[in-house]
mmCIF file of C-alpha atoms in Angstrom:
data_model
loop_
_atom_site.group_PDB
_atom_site.id
_atom_site.type_symbol
_atom_site.label_atom_id
_atom_site.label_comp_id
_atom_site.label_asym_id
_atom_site.label_seq_id
_atom_site.Cartn_x
_atom_site.Cartn_y
_atom_site.Cartn_z
ATOM 1 C CA MET A 1 -0.329 0.345 -0.268
ATOM 2 C CA SER A 2 1.616 3.339 -1.143
ATOM 3 C CA THR A 3 0.442 6.785 0.304
ATOM 4 C CA SER A 4 0.446 9.762 -1.477
ATOM 5 C CA LEU A 5 3.090 12.377 -0.268
ATOM 6 C CA LYS A 6 1.302 15.550 -2.186
ATOM 7 C CA PRO A 7 -0.364 17.308 1.109
ATOM 8 C CA PHE A 8 3.207 17.065 2.925
ATOM 9 C CA ASN A 9 5.052 19.072 0.140
ATOM 10 C CA THR A 10 4.514 22.648 -0.410
ATOM 11 C CA PHE A 11 5.929 21.899 -4.099
ATOM 12 C CA GLY A 12 2.480 19.621 -4.727
ATOM 13 C CA ILE A 13 4.450 17.221 -6.318
ATOM 14 C CA GLN A 14 2.932 13.969 -6.576
ATOM 15 C CA SER A 15 4.738 11.148 -5.322
ATOM 16 C CA ASN A 16 4.113 8.258 -2.512
ATOM 17 C CA ALA A 17 5.590 6.539 0.444
ATOM 18 C CA SER A 18 5.215 3.136 1.429
ATOM 19 C CA GLN A 19 3.995 4.378 5.186
ATOM 20 C CA ILE A 20 3.225 7.941 6.479
ATOM 21 C CA VAL A 21 3.554 7.879 10.226
ATOM 22 C CA ILE A 22 2.346 11.344 12.392
ATOM 23 C CA ALA A 23 4.414 11.348 15.110
ATOM 24 C CA GLN A 24 3.398 13.827 18.557
ATOM 25 C CA THR A 25 5.888 12.770 20.718
ATOM 26 C CA VAL A 26 9.709 11.836 20.903
ATOM 27 C CA GLN A 27 8.533 8.018 21.425
ATOM 28 C CA GLN A 28 6.266 7.894 18.703
ATOM 29 C CA LEU A 29 8.950 9.247 16.288
ATOM 30 C CA GLN A 30 11.383 7.088 17.625
ATOM 31 C CA GLN A 31 9.144 3.900 17.326
ATOM 32 C CA ALA A 32 8.215 4.788 13.637
ATOM 33 C CA TRP A 33 11.800 5.146 12.910
ATOM 34 C CA SER A 34 13.055 1.808 14.712
ATOM 35 C CA GLU A 35 9.839 -0.151 12.962
ATOM 36 C CA ALA A 36 11.162 1.123 9.549
ATOM 37 C CA ALA A 37 15.010 0.057 10.489
ATOM 38 C CA LEU A 38 13.739 -3.561 11.550
ATOM 39 C CA ALA A 39 11.525 -3.822 8.592
ATOM 40 C CA GLN A 40 14.988 -2.513 6.219
ATOM 41 C CA GLN A 41 13.277 0.229 5.051
ATOM 42 C CA PRO A 42 14.452 4.038 4.543
ATOM 43 C CA ALA A 43 12.681 6.727 6.843
ATOM 44 C CA LEU A 44 12.259 10.196 5.922
ATOM 45 C CA ILE A 45 11.716 12.958 8.905
ATOM 46 C CA LEU A 46 9.542 15.694 7.572
ATOM 47 C CA GLY A 47 8.309 19.087 9.053
ATOM 48 C CA GLU A 48 5.685 20.565 6.639
ATOM 49 C CA GLY A 49 7.862 19.748 3.566
ATOM 50 C CA SER A 50 8.164 23.593 2.446
ATOM 51 C CA ASN A 51 12.030 22.945 1.749
ATOM 52 C CA VAL A 52 12.091 19.623 -0.408
ATOM 53 C CA LEU A 53 11.661 18.205 -3.866
ATOM 54 C CA PHE A 54 10.395 14.323 -3.984
ATOM 55 C CA LEU A 55 12.231 12.959 -6.894
ATOM 56 C CA ASP A 56 10.597 9.761 -6.765
ATOM 57 C CA ASP A 57 8.218 7.585 -4.804
ATOM 58 C CA PHE A 58 9.802 7.203 -1.339
ATOM 59 C CA ALA A 59 10.736 3.762 -0.744
ATOM 60 C CA GLY A 60 9.786 3.616 3.066
ATOM 61 C CA THR A 61 8.444 5.404 6.104
ATOM 62 C CA VAL A 62 7.995 9.177 5.811
ATOM 63 C CA ILE A 63 7.564 10.485 9.554
ATOM 64 C CA ILE A 64 6.012 13.869 10.023
ATOM 65 C CA ASN A 65 6.833 15.235 13.156
ATOM 66 C CA ARG A 66 3.879 17.027 15.032
ATOM 67 C CA ILE A 67 5.915 17.646 18.759
ATOM 68 C CA ILE A 68 4.402 20.925 20.170
ATOM 69 C CA GLY A 69 4.600 23.557 22.552
ATOM 70 C CA ILE A 70 5.766 26.917 23.342
ATOM 71 C CA GLU A 71 7.011 27.317 26.896
ATOM 72 C CA VAL A 72 8.825 30.541 28.132
ATOM 73 C CA ILE A 73 11.035 31.429 30.737
ATOM 74 C CA GLU A 74 11.415 35.465 31.596
ATOM 75 C CA LYS A 75 14.925 36.774 32.644
ATOM 76 C CA ASP A 76 16.300 40.293 33.282
ATOM 77 C CA ASP A 77 17.804 40.159 30.143
ATOM 78 C CA ALA A 78 15.542 38.395 27.811
ATOM 79 C CA TRP A 79 13.128 35.874 27.270
ATOM 80 C CA TYR A 80 14.356 32.439 26.681
ATOM 81 C CA LEU A 81 11.844 29.965 24.621
ATOM 82 C CA HIS A 82 11.540 26.081 24.568
ATOM 83 C CA VAL A 83 9.544 25.198 21.504
ATOM 84 C CA GLY A 84 8.627 22.088 20.094
ATOM 85 C CA ALA A 85 10.131 21.003 16.388
ATOM 86 C CA GLY A 86 6.366 20.308 15.211
ATOM 87 C CA GLU A 87 5.165 24.201 15.504
ATOM 88 C CA ASN A 88 4.544 25.662 12.781
ATOM 89 C CA TRP A 89 7.832 28.768 12.340
ATOM 90 C CA HIS A 90 5.220 31.960 11.189
ATOM 91 C CA HIS A 91 2.993 31.058 14.051
ATOM 92 C CA LEU A 92 6.075 31.179 16.931
ATOM 93 C CA VAL A 93 6.798 34.885 15.170
ATOM 94 C CA GLU A 94 3.350 35.554 15.573
ATOM 95 C CA TYR A 95 2.970 34.566 19.193
ATOM 96 C CA THR A 96 6.317 35.929 20.391
ATOM 97 C CA LEU A 97 5.171 39.571 18.962
ATOM 98 C CA GLN A 98 1.938 39.229 20.144
ATOM 99 C CA HIS A 99 3.636 38.776 23.863
ATOM 100 C CA SER A 100 5.951 41.824 23.299
ATOM 101 C CA MET A 101 8.775 39.251 23.007
ATOM 102 C CA PRO A 102 10.877 40.938 19.975
ATOM 103 C CA GLY A 103 13.307 39.793 17.613
ATOM 104 C CA LEU A 104 11.953 37.406 15.201
ATOM 105 C CA GLU A 105 9.845 39.841 13.116
ATOM 106 C CA ASN A 106 12.554 39.889 10.510
ATOM 107 C CA LEU A 107 11.901 35.896 9.946
ATOM 108 C CA ALA A 108 8.375 36.341 9.696
ATOM 109 C CA LEU A 109 6.378 34.109 6.797
ATOM 110 C CA ILE A 110 9.034 31.673 6.213
ATOM 111 C CA PRO A 111 6.866 28.610 5.559
ATOM 112 C CA GLY A 112 7.723 25.539 7.746
ATOM 113 C CA CYS A 113 8.152 24.220 11.154
ATOM 114 C CA VAL A 114 10.687 25.450 14.075
ATOM 115 C CA GLY A 115 12.599 21.858 13.713
ATOM 116 C CA SER A 116 13.216 22.817 10.196
ATOM 117 C CA SER A 117 15.079 26.409 10.542
ATOM 118 C CA PRO A 118 17.969 24.970 12.832
ATOM 119 C CA ILE A 119 18.737 22.554 9.898
ATOM 120 C CA GLN A 120 19.138 25.578 7.341
ATOM 121 C CA ASN A 121 19.545 28.143 9.401
ATOM 122 C CA ILE A 122 17.187 29.904 7.842
ATOM 123 C CA GLY A 123 17.409 33.888 7.285
ATOM 124 C CA ALA A 124 15.251 36.984 5.935
ATOM 125 C CA TYR A 125 16.252 40.312 5.371
ATOM 126 C CA GLY A 126 19.334 40.344 7.411
ATOM 127 C CA VAL A 127 18.422 37.884 9.940
ATOM 128 C CA GLU A 128 19.469 34.447 10.663
ATOM 129 C CA LEU A 129 18.212 31.733 13.283
ATOM 130 C CA LYS A 130 21.702 31.449 14.456
ATOM 131 C CA LYS A 131 21.018 34.871 16.209
ATOM 132 C CA VAL A 132 18.417 34.064 18.329
ATOM 133 C CA CYS A 133 19.370 30.285 18.886
ATOM 134 C CA ASP A 134 20.303 29.354 22.003
ATOM 135 C CA TYR A 135 20.167 25.251 21.605
ATOM 136 C CA VAL A 136 18.625 22.659 19.820
ATOM 137 C CA ASP A 137 18.027 19.021 20.817
ATOM 138 C CA CYS A 138 17.513 16.242 19.086
ATOM 139 C CA VAL A 139 17.050 12.448 19.346
ATOM 140 C CA ASP A 140 20.094 9.686 18.344
ATOM 141 C CA LEU A 141 17.163 7.532 16.760
ATOM 142 C CA ARG A 142 19.142 4.562 17.327
ATOM 143 C CA SER A 143 20.161 4.522 21.277
ATOM 144 C CA GLY A 144 17.122 6.845 22.040
ATOM 145 C CA GLU A 145 19.429 9.301 23.341
ATOM 146 C CA GLN A 146 18.552 13.051 23.687
ATOM 147 C CA HIS A 147 20.938 15.435 22.987
ATOM 148 C CA ARG A 148 21.370 19.529 23.625
ATOM 149 C CA LEU A 149 23.597 21.113 21.286
ATOM 150 C CA SER A 150 24.409 24.545 22.185
ATOM 151 C CA SER A 151 23.854 27.274 19.206
ATOM 152 C CA PRO A 152 27.846 27.103 18.734
ATOM 153 C CA GLU A 153 27.833 23.350 18.381
ATOM 154 C CA CYS A 154 25.441 23.840 15.702
ATOM 155 C CA LEU A 155 28.207 25.095 13.713
ATOM 156 C CA PHE A 156 25.731 27.297 11.708
ATOM 157 C CA GLY A 157 26.514 29.019 8.178
ATOM 158 C CA TYR A 158 25.076 29.918 5.564
ATOM 159 C CA ARG A 159 22.215 28.045 5.100
ATOM 160 C CA ASP A 160 24.107 25.378 6.540
ATOM 161 C CA SER A 161 24.483 23.517 10.145
ATOM 162 C CA ILE A 162 25.680 20.168 11.813
ATOM 163 C CA PHE A 163 21.935 19.049 11.096
ATOM 164 C CA LYS A 164 22.986 18.611 7.242
ATOM 165 C CA HIS A 165 26.499 16.673 8.199
ATOM 166 C CA GLN A 166 27.209 15.094 11.679
ATOM 167 C CA TYR A 167 23.514 14.854 12.688
ATOM 168 C CA GLN A 168 21.709 14.149 9.719
ATOM 169 C CA ASP A 169 21.110 10.382 9.407
ATOM 170 C CA GLY A 170 19.566 8.755 12.437
ATOM 171 C CA TYR A 171 18.772 12.203 14.355
ATOM 172 C CA ALA A 172 15.852 14.077 14.606
ATOM 173 C CA ILE A 173 15.239 17.661 16.071
ATOM 174 C CA THR A 174 12.932 17.338 19.034
ATOM 175 C CA ALA A 175 12.806 21.172 19.772
ATOM 176 C CA VAL A 176 14.661 25.035 19.774
ATOM 177 C CA GLY A 177 15.792 27.044 22.742
ATOM 178 C CA LEU A 178 15.446 30.827 21.584
ATOM 179 C CA ARG A 179 16.878 33.668 23.258
ATOM 180 C CA LEU A 180 15.073 36.902 22.700
ATOM 181 C CA PRO A 181 17.096 39.753 24.257
ATOM 182 C CA LYS A 182 14.885 42.783 26.141
ATOM 183 C CA ILE A 183 17.056 45.300 24.684
ATOM 184 C CA TRP A 184 15.500 45.470 21.108
ATOM 185 C CA GLN A 185 17.455 46.623 18.282
ATOM 186 C CA PRO A 186 15.904 46.549 14.776
ATOM 187 C CA VAL A 187 17.870 45.028 11.804
ATOM 188 C CA LEU A 188 16.572 47.681 8.484
ATOM 189 C CA THR A 189 19.312 46.789 5.691
ATOM 190 C CA TYR A 190 17.237 45.231 3.430
ATOM 191 C CA GLY A 191 14.309 46.289 0.888
ATOM 192 C CA ASP A 192 11.476 48.270 2.041
ATOM 193 C CA LEU A 193 12.745 48.046 5.881
ATOM 194 C CA THR A 194 15.577 50.445 4.916
ATOM 195 C CA ARG A 195 12.655 53.130 4.552
ATOM 196 C CA LEU A 196 12.193 52.536 8.328
ATOM 197 C CA ASP A 197 13.482 55.151 11.006
ATOM 198 C CA PRO A 198 15.359 53.306 13.149
ATOM 199 C CA ALA A 199 14.673 55.941 16.259
ATOM 200 C CA THR A 200 10.785 55.308 16.163
ATOM 201 C CA VAL A 201 10.207 51.964 14.467
ATOM 202 C CA THR A 202 8.005 49.091 16.274
ATOM 203 C CA PRO A 203 8.821 45.200 15.922
ATOM 204 C CA LEU A 204 5.398 45.132 14.149
ATOM 205 C CA GLN A 205 6.052 47.834 11.889
ATOM 206 C CA VAL A 206 8.985 45.628 10.676
ATOM 207 C CA PHE A 207 6.701 42.672 11.097
ATOM 208 C CA ASP A 208 4.161 44.227 8.898
ATOM 209 C CA ALA A 209 6.690 45.252 6.254
ATOM 210 C CA VAL A 210 8.214 41.903 5.981
ATOM 211 C CA CYS A 211 5.228 40.236 5.326
ATOM 212 C CA LEU A 212 3.902 42.770 2.736
ATOM 213 C CA MET A 213 7.406 42.261 0.796
ATOM 214 C CA ARG A 214 6.918 38.696 1.033
ATOM 215 C CA MET A 215 3.377 38.322 -0.071
ATOM 216 C CA THR A 216 3.659 40.632 -2.819
ATOM 217 C CA LYS A 217 7.277 39.003 -4.433
ATOM 218 C CA LEU A 218 6.303 35.399 -3.344
ATOM 219 C CA PRO A 219 3.689 32.849 -4.611
ATOM 220 C CA ASP A 220 1.487 31.398 -2.270
ATOM 221 C CA PRO A 221 2.151 27.605 -2.334
ATOM 222 C CA ARG A 222 -1.550 27.071 -1.990
ATOM 223 C CA VAL A 223 -2.199 28.584 -5.095
ATOM 224 C CA ASN A 224 1.178 27.618 -7.377
ATOM 225 C CA GLY A 225 3.020 24.886 -5.320
ATOM 226 C CA ASN A 226 6.667 26.089 -4.572
ATOM 227 C CA ALA A 227 9.212 25.939 -2.051
ATOM 228 C CA GLY A 228 10.252 29.098 -1.219
ATOM 229 C CA SER A 229 13.633 30.242 -2.262
ATOM 230 C CA PHE A 230 14.953 27.546 -4.816
ATOM 231 C CA PHE A 231 18.897 28.325 -5.100
ATOM 232 C CA LYS A 232 21.329 29.516 -2.603
ATOM 233 C CA ASN A 233 22.774 32.649 -3.005
ATOM 234 C CA PRO A 234 26.022 32.387 -4.277
ATOM 235 C CA VAL A 235 29.151 33.237 -2.153
ATOM 236 C CA ILE A 236 32.572 33.921 -4.693
ATOM 237 C CA ILE A 237 35.742 34.810 -3.636
ATOM 238 C CA GLY A 238 37.491 38.627 -3.400
ATOM 239 C CA GLU A 239 39.146 38.187 -7.335
ATOM 240 C CA GLN A 240 36.041 36.677 -8.920
ATOM 241 C CA ALA A 241 33.500 39.391 -7.404
ATOM 242 C CA ALA A 242 35.496 42.151 -8.736
ATOM 243 C CA GLU A 243 35.853 40.901 -12.155
ATOM 244 C CA LEU A 244 32.203 40.239 -11.975
ATOM 245 C CA LEU A 245 31.600 43.715 -10.834
ATOM 246 C CA SER A 246 33.427 45.470 -13.286
ATOM 247 C CA ASN A 247 31.992 43.679 -15.775
ATOM 248 C CA PHE A 248 28.399 44.060 -13.952
ATOM 249 C CA PRO A 249 28.669 47.126 -11.672
ATOM 250 C CA ASN A 250 24.779 47.134 -10.982
ATOM 251 C CA ALA A 251 24.829 43.866 -9.321
ATOM 252 C CA PRO A 252 23.648 43.568 -5.988
ATOM 253 C CA HIS A 253 26.559 42.417 -4.012
ATOM 254 C CA TYR A 254 27.030 41.963 0.082
ATOM 255 C CA PRO A 255 30.598 41.495 1.152
ATOM 256 C CA GLN A 256 31.209 39.210 3.782
ATOM 257 C CA ALA A 257 33.337 39.398 7.194
ATOM 258 C CA ASP A 258 35.821 36.761 5.537
ATOM 259 C CA GLY A 259 36.671 38.617 2.251
ATOM 260 C CA THR A 260 34.166 37.061 0.390
ATOM 261 C CA THR A 261 30.987 38.587 -1.944
ATOM 262 C CA LYS A 262 27.633 37.185 -1.559
ATOM 263 C CA LEU A 263 25.467 37.963 -4.382
ATOM 264 C CA ALA A 264 21.537 37.936 -5.302
ATOM 265 C CA ALA A 265 20.661 34.441 -6.903
ATOM 266 C CA GLY A 266 17.502 36.502 -8.179
ATOM 267 C CA TRP A 267 19.250 39.080 -9.599
ATOM 268 C CA LEU A 268 21.354 36.707 -11.597
ATOM 269 C CA ILE A 269 18.611 34.745 -12.686
ATOM 270 C CA ASP A 270 16.554 38.124 -13.639
ATOM 271 C CA GLN A 271 19.445 39.110 -16.016
ATOM 272 C CA CYS A 272 19.017 36.026 -18.171
ATOM 273 C CA GLU A 273 15.490 36.756 -19.133
ATOM 274 C CA LEU A 274 14.116 33.541 -17.200
ATOM 275 C CA LYS A 275 11.022 35.304 -15.556
ATOM 276 C CA GLY A 276 8.292 33.239 -16.820
ATOM 277 C CA PHE A 277 10.108 30.808 -18.383
ATOM 278 C CA LYS A 278 8.276 26.970 -18.460
ATOM 279 C CA ILE A 279 9.559 23.483 -18.953
ATOM 280 C CA GLY A 280 6.880 21.159 -18.790
ATOM 281 C CA GLY A 281 4.541 22.140 -15.616
ATOM 282 C CA ALA A 282 7.135 23.971 -13.894
ATOM 283 C CA ALA A 283 7.993 27.804 -14.419
ATOM 284 C CA VAL A 284 10.651 30.281 -12.708
ATOM 285 C CA HIS A 285 8.159 32.925 -11.227
ATOM 286 C CA ARG A 286 7.023 35.904 -12.608
ATOM 287 C CA GLN A 287 7.685 37.899 -9.517
ATOM 288 C CA GLN A 288 10.689 36.349 -8.145
ATOM 289 C CA ALA A 289 12.897 34.720 -10.082
ATOM 290 C CA LEU A 290 14.645 32.502 -7.273
ATOM 291 C CA VAL A 291 11.114 30.795 -6.764
ATOM 292 C CA LEU A 292 10.690 27.737 -9.087
ATOM 293 C CA ILE A 293 6.870 26.907 -9.171
ATOM 294 C CA ASN A 294 4.699 24.121 -10.199
ATOM 295 C CA ASP A 295 2.462 26.084 -12.784
ATOM 296 C CA ALA A 296 1.040 23.359 -13.955
ATOM 297 C CA GLN A 297 0.702 19.771 -12.379
ATOM 298 C CA ALA A 298 4.453 19.652 -12.670
ATOM 299 C CA THR A 299 6.157 16.609 -12.134
ATOM 300 C CA SER A 300 9.530 16.648 -10.101
ATOM 301 C CA GLN A 301 11.732 16.009 -13.436
ATOM 302 C CA ASP A 302 10.297 19.524 -15.241
ATOM 303 C CA VAL A 303 11.299 20.982 -11.497
ATOM 304 C CA VAL A 304 14.795 19.315 -12.202
ATOM 305 C CA LYS A 305 14.947 20.434 -16.272
ATOM 306 C CA LEU A 306 14.026 24.038 -15.030
ATOM 307 C CA ALA A 307 16.836 24.256 -12.253
ATOM 308 C CA HIS A 308 19.467 22.682 -15.084
ATOM 309 C CA HIS A 309 18.470 25.197 -17.264
ATOM 310 C CA VAL A 310 18.530 28.453 -14.998
ATOM 311 C CA ARG A 311 22.007 26.949 -13.779
ATOM 312 C CA GLN A 312 23.542 26.680 -17.027
ATOM 313 C CA ARG A 313 22.245 30.168 -18.364
ATOM 314 C CA VAL A 314 23.727 31.697 -15.187
ATOM 315 C CA GLY A 315 26.591 29.986 -15.447
ATOM 316 C CA GLU A 316 27.166 30.642 -18.869
ATOM 317 C CA LYS A 317 26.311 34.564 -18.449
ATOM 318 C CA PHE A 318 28.255 35.371 -15.267
ATOM 319 C CA ASN A 319 30.450 31.971 -14.631
ATOM 320 C CA VAL A 320 28.935 31.419 -11.403
ATOM 321 C CA TRP A 321 27.120 28.047 -10.686
ATOM 322 C CA LEU A 322 24.330 28.134 -8.529
ATOM 323 C CA GLU A 323 23.408 25.396 -5.819
ATOM 324 C CA PRO A 324 19.297 24.723 -4.762
ATOM 325 C CA GLU A 325 18.554 25.763 -1.229
ATOM 326 C CA VAL A 326 16.023 22.920 -1.701
ATOM 327 C CA ARG A 327 16.465 19.486 -0.629
ATOM 328 C CA PHE A 328 16.331 16.405 -2.942
ATOM 329 C CA ILE A 329 14.865 13.448 -2.014
ATOM 330 C CA GLY A 330 14.921 10.015 -3.327
ATOM 331 C CA GLN A 331 13.608 6.668 -3.844
ATOM 332 C CA GLN A 332 15.847 6.143 -0.316
ATOM 333 C CA GLY A 333 16.273 9.188 1.101
ATOM 334 C CA GLU A 334 18.559 12.772 0.393
ATOM 335 C CA VAL A 335 20.640 12.728 -2.704
ATOM 336 C CA SER A 336 22.838 15.524 -3.566
ATOM 337 C CA ALA A 337 20.722 18.498 -5.485
ATOM 338 C CA VAL A 338 23.821 19.733 -7.309
ATOM 339 C CA GLU A 339 24.420 16.811 -8.986
ATOM 340 C CA THR A 340 21.130 15.722 -9.737
ATOM 341 C CA ILE A 341 20.476 19.117 -11.863
ATOM 342 C CA ALA A 342 24.112 19.697 -13.346
#
């Protein structure tokens, strides 16, 4: 018996799994994983499926993490939150603002669950999760042993963390600890936020501005299936950046502390005049070139072919080779997204 994964991925790609289990406790999560291991089947842990592309039917058990709960401890310096991995991220942002605990407003409307946020070290409009992350709780699914990793131990990088490496296989995130300082400092470095006055702006005004930017630029997954930003913003070395900027002086670029330069992948794609470009049922979004959408019952192969085409066009024009931010899932588990679209 196979079960449809279409409701469990925001791309809305039709694929099946041998079994789908909803886990509301650590014990249920571990039990489902153990049963799959005993049956010698692969197991995949999923939040809201907002950052995955299923390439094929999954030959095992998909475990949906729905561990919920928000606990708050107030101290003199900050609010400390312990949040279940299955909580919706945007609902958490709303909850903190409703309870006068600012700090997450720049991360509003990022799709997905709280438990997925450390994996990617989610970020938007000048703020990354690592800025507010205190710790991450996870369980070793083989032994049942629970671990708490401090923020430095998570090895956060740009859309990267230890949960993509040493803690990827056989581990599941169960909760995330956040620290929101009581002295609030707005981050107004990107987009429409630069027009706000740092002396008078409120957290709610930042939240509203971020929501407006995202809603006007990004497609609603309920209308056009998508996984948000499909590609990472590329980071290139200083020499390459200097050469690129001499040829394209208007290119948005963000110098990094280590001497590298981050580029805007959406701008690079846009310069290749790819907005609205289609392959099969997949298309480049007309408002935001960084987003690939399920325009008309796209298959996973439509999306892969489109991503390959976009990568090639950008590579040929700029000598910059884009890498997907989205996780690619094959029959047995995650596979290399770069190799798949190369």
